[in-house]
Coordinates of N, CA and C in Angstrom, one line a residue:
M1 N -8.1 -5.8 -8.7 CA -7.3 -7.1 -8.0 C -6.4 -6.4 -7.1
G2 N -5.7 -5.2 -7.3 CA -5.1 -4.1 -7.0 C -5.7 -3.7 -5.7
N3 N -6.7 -3.5 -5.9 CA -7.8 -2.6 -5.0 C -7.8 -3.7 -3.5
A4 N -8.6 -4.5 -4.1 CA -9.0 -5.5 -3.7 C -8.4 -6.2 -2.5
F5 N -7.1 -6.1 -3.0 CA -6.0 -6.4 -2.1 C -5.4 -6.0 -1.4
R6 N -5.6 -4.7 -1.4 CA -4.9 -3.8 -0.4 C -5.8 -3.7 0.5
N7 N -6.9 -3.8 0.0 CA -8.0 -3.5 1.7 C -8.0 -4.0 2.2
T8 N -7.8 -5.3 1.5 CA -7.6 -7.5 2.4 C -6.2 -7.0 3.2
V9 N -5.4 -6.3 2.9 CA -4.1 -6.0 3.4 C -4.3 -5.3 4.7
I10 N -5.5 -4.1 4.5 CA -5.3 -2.9 5.3 C -6.1 -3.1 6.4
A11 N -7.1 -4.3 6.4 CA -8.6 -4.8 7.2 C -7.6 -6.0 8.1
I12 N -6.5 -6.6 7.9 CA -5.6 -7.3 8.5 C -4.9 -6.5 9.5
A13 N -3.8 -5.8 8.9 CA -3.3 -5.4 9.5 C -3.9 -4.5 10.9
F14 N -5.2 -4.0 10.6 CA -5.9 -2.7 11.6 C -6.6 -4.4 12.7
I15 N -7.2 -5.2 12.6 CA -7.0 -6.2 13.3 C -6.1 -6.7 13.8
A16 N -5.1 -7.1 13.8 CA -3.8 -7.5 13.9 C -3.2 -6.6 14.9
I17 N -2.9 -5.1 14.6 CA -2.6 -4.1 15.4 C -3.4 -3.8 16.3
A18 N -4.8 -3.7 16.5 CA -5.6 -3.5 17.2 C -6.0 -4.3 18.0
S19 N -6.0 -5.5 18.0 CA -6.0 -6.5 18.9 C -4.6 -6.9 20.0
V20 N -3.5 -6.5 19.4 CA -1.8 -6.4 20.4 C -2.5 -5.7 21.2
G21 N -3.1 -4.1 20.5 CA -3.2 -3.1 21.6 C -3.8 -2.9 22.6
F22 N -5.2 -4.0 22.6 CA -6.1 -4.5 23.7 C -5.1 -5.5 24.3
V23 N -4.1 -6.9 24.0 CA -3.7 -7.1 24.5 C -2.9 -6.7 25.6
W24 N -1.8 -5.6 25.4 CA -1.6 -5.2 26.0 C -2.1 -3.8 27.3
D25 N -3.4 -3.7 27.1 CA -4.4 -3.1 27.5 C -3.8 -1.9 27.4
F26 N -4.1 -1.3 26.1 CA -4.1 0.3 25.9 C -4.8 0.5 26.3
N27 N -5.7 2.3 26.6 CA -6.6 2.7 26.3 C -7.4 2.1 24.7
S28 N -8.1 1.7 24.7 CA -9.2 1.5 23.8 C -9.0 2.7 22.5
Y29 N -9.5 3.6 22.9 CA -9.4 4.8 21.8 C -7.2 4.7 21.6
I30 N -6.4 4.8 22.3 CA -5.3 4.8 21.8 C -4.8 3.6 20.8
A31 N -5.3 2.2 21.0 CA -5.2 1.2 20.5 C -5.6 1.5 18.8
C32 N -7.5 1.8 18.7 CA -7.6 2.0 17.5 C -6.9 3.0 16.5
G33 N -6.6 4.3 17.3 CA -5.4 5.3 16.7 C -4.5 4.3 16.6
V34 N -4.0 4.1 16.7 CA -2.6 3.6 16.4 C -2.7 2.3 15.6
A35 N -3.5 1.9 15.9 CA -4.5 0.8 14.8 C -4.3 1.3 13.5
L36 N -5.2 2.6 13.0 CA -5.6 2.8 11.8 C -4.6 3.4 11.2
V37 N -3.2 4.3 11.9 CA -2.8 4.6 11.6 C -1.2 3.3 10.9
G38 N -1.3 2.7 11.6 CA -0.3 1.6 10.9 C -1.3 0.4 9.9
S39 N -2.8 0.4 10.0 CA -3.1 -0.2 8.6 C -3.3 1.1 7.7
F40 N -3.1 2.4 7.6 CA -3.0 2.9 6.1 C -1.6 3.0 5.7
A41 N -0.3 2.9 7.0 CA 0.9 2.6 6.2 C 1.1 1.6 5.9
V42 N 0.3 0.7 6.3 CA 0.8 -0.7 5.3 C 0.2 -0.7 3.8
G43 N -0.9 -0.1 4.0 CA -1.8 0.5 2.5 C -0.8 1.4 1.5
L44 N -0.3 2.2 2.2 CA 0.6 3.2 1.2 C 1.7 1.9 0.5
C45 N 2.4 0.8 1.7 CA 3.4 0.1 1.1 C 2.9 -0.7 0.5
V46 N 1.8 -1.1 0.2 CA 1.0 -2.7 -1.1 C 0.8 -1.4 -1.8
E47 N 0.3 -0.4 -2.3 CA 0.0 0.6 -3.0 C 1.7 0.9 -3.6
R48 N 2.4 1.3 -2.8 CA 3.5 1.5 -3.9 C 4.9 0.4 -4.6
I49 N 4.2 -1.3 -3.7 CA 4.6 -2.2 -4.3 C 3.8 -2.5 -5.3
F50 N 2.9 -2.6 -5.6 CA 2.0 -1.9 -7.1 C 2.5 -1.5 -8.3
I51 N 3.1 -0.4 -7.3 CA 3.1 0.9 -8.7 C 4.6 0.5 -9.4
K52 N 5.5 0.0 -8.3 CA 6.6 0.0 -9.2 C 6.9 -1.8 -9.4
R53 N 6.1 -2.9 -9.5 CA 5.6 -3.6 -10.0 C 5.0 -3.4 -11.4
S54 N 4.2 -2.5 -12.1 CA 3.7 -1.8 -12.6 C 4.9 -1.4 -13.9
H55 N 5.4 -0.2 -12.9 CA 6.6 0.8 -13.5 C 7.6 -0.4 -14.2
R56 N 8.2 -1.6 -13.7 CA 8.9 -2.7 -13.8 C 8.5 -3.7 -15.6
E57 N 6.6 -3.6 -15.3 CA 6.6 -4.1 -16.0 C 6.7 -3.3 -17.9
M58 N 6.1 -2.2 -17.5 CA 5.9 -1.2 -18.7 C 7.7 -1.1 -19.1
I59 N 8.4 -1.2 -17.8 CA 10.0 -1.2 -19.0 C 10.0 -2.1 -19.4
R60 N 10.0 -3.3 -19.0 CA 10.2 -4.6 -19.9 C 9.0 -4.7 -21.5
L61 N 8.2 -4.3 -21.5 CA 7.5 -4.3 -22.6 C 7.8 -3.1 -23.4
H62 N 8.2 -1.8 -22.9 CA 8.1 -1.4 -24.2 C 9.3 0.2 -24.0
G63 N 10.8 -0.9 -23.2 CA 12.2 -0.1 -22.8 C 12.4 1.0 -21.5
A64 N 13.1 0.8 -21.3 CA 13.6 1.9 -20.1 C 13.1 3.3 -20.1
D65 N 12.6 4.6 -21.8 CA 12.2 5.3 -21.9 C 11.1 5.7 -22.2
W66 N 9.8 4.5 -21.6 CA 8.6 4.9 -21.8 C 7.8 5.8 -21.1
H67 N 8.9 5.9 -20.0 CA 8.1 7.5 -19.6 C 8.1 8.6 -19.9
S68 N 9.4 8.8 -20.4 CA 9.5 10.2 -21.3 C 8.7 10.4 -22.3
A69 N 8.5 9.2 -23.2 CA 7.7 9.5 -24.3 C 6.3 9.7 -23.8
A70 N 5.5 9.1 -23.2 CA 4.4 9.6 -22.8 C 4.3 10.8 -22.4
K71 N 5.4 11.6 -21.5 CA 5.1 12.9 -21.3 C 4.9 13.9 -22.9
R72 N 5.8 12.9 -23.3 CA 6.3 14.1 -24.5 C 5.3 14.1 -25.1
D73 N 3.9 13.3 -25.6 CA 2.4 13.0 -26.3 C 1.6 14.3 -25.8
E74 N 1.7 14.7 -24.4 CA 1.1 15.2 -23.6 C 0.9 17.1 -24.2

């Protein structure tokens, strides 16, 4: 679910940023480059949101020190 959502957000961000670049009459290479960088940045932000949410869920289920207990088992 998270992967599909992240990829959808990346695609929408790319289309939105590229279309704004073309409307502002940027060179097509510059518009695509800016859109590519912007979509990857949006993808990383969405990924971090999912990671933080899963950490909060683990803390809620297993307590505040669940991460240190997992490292101790290694």
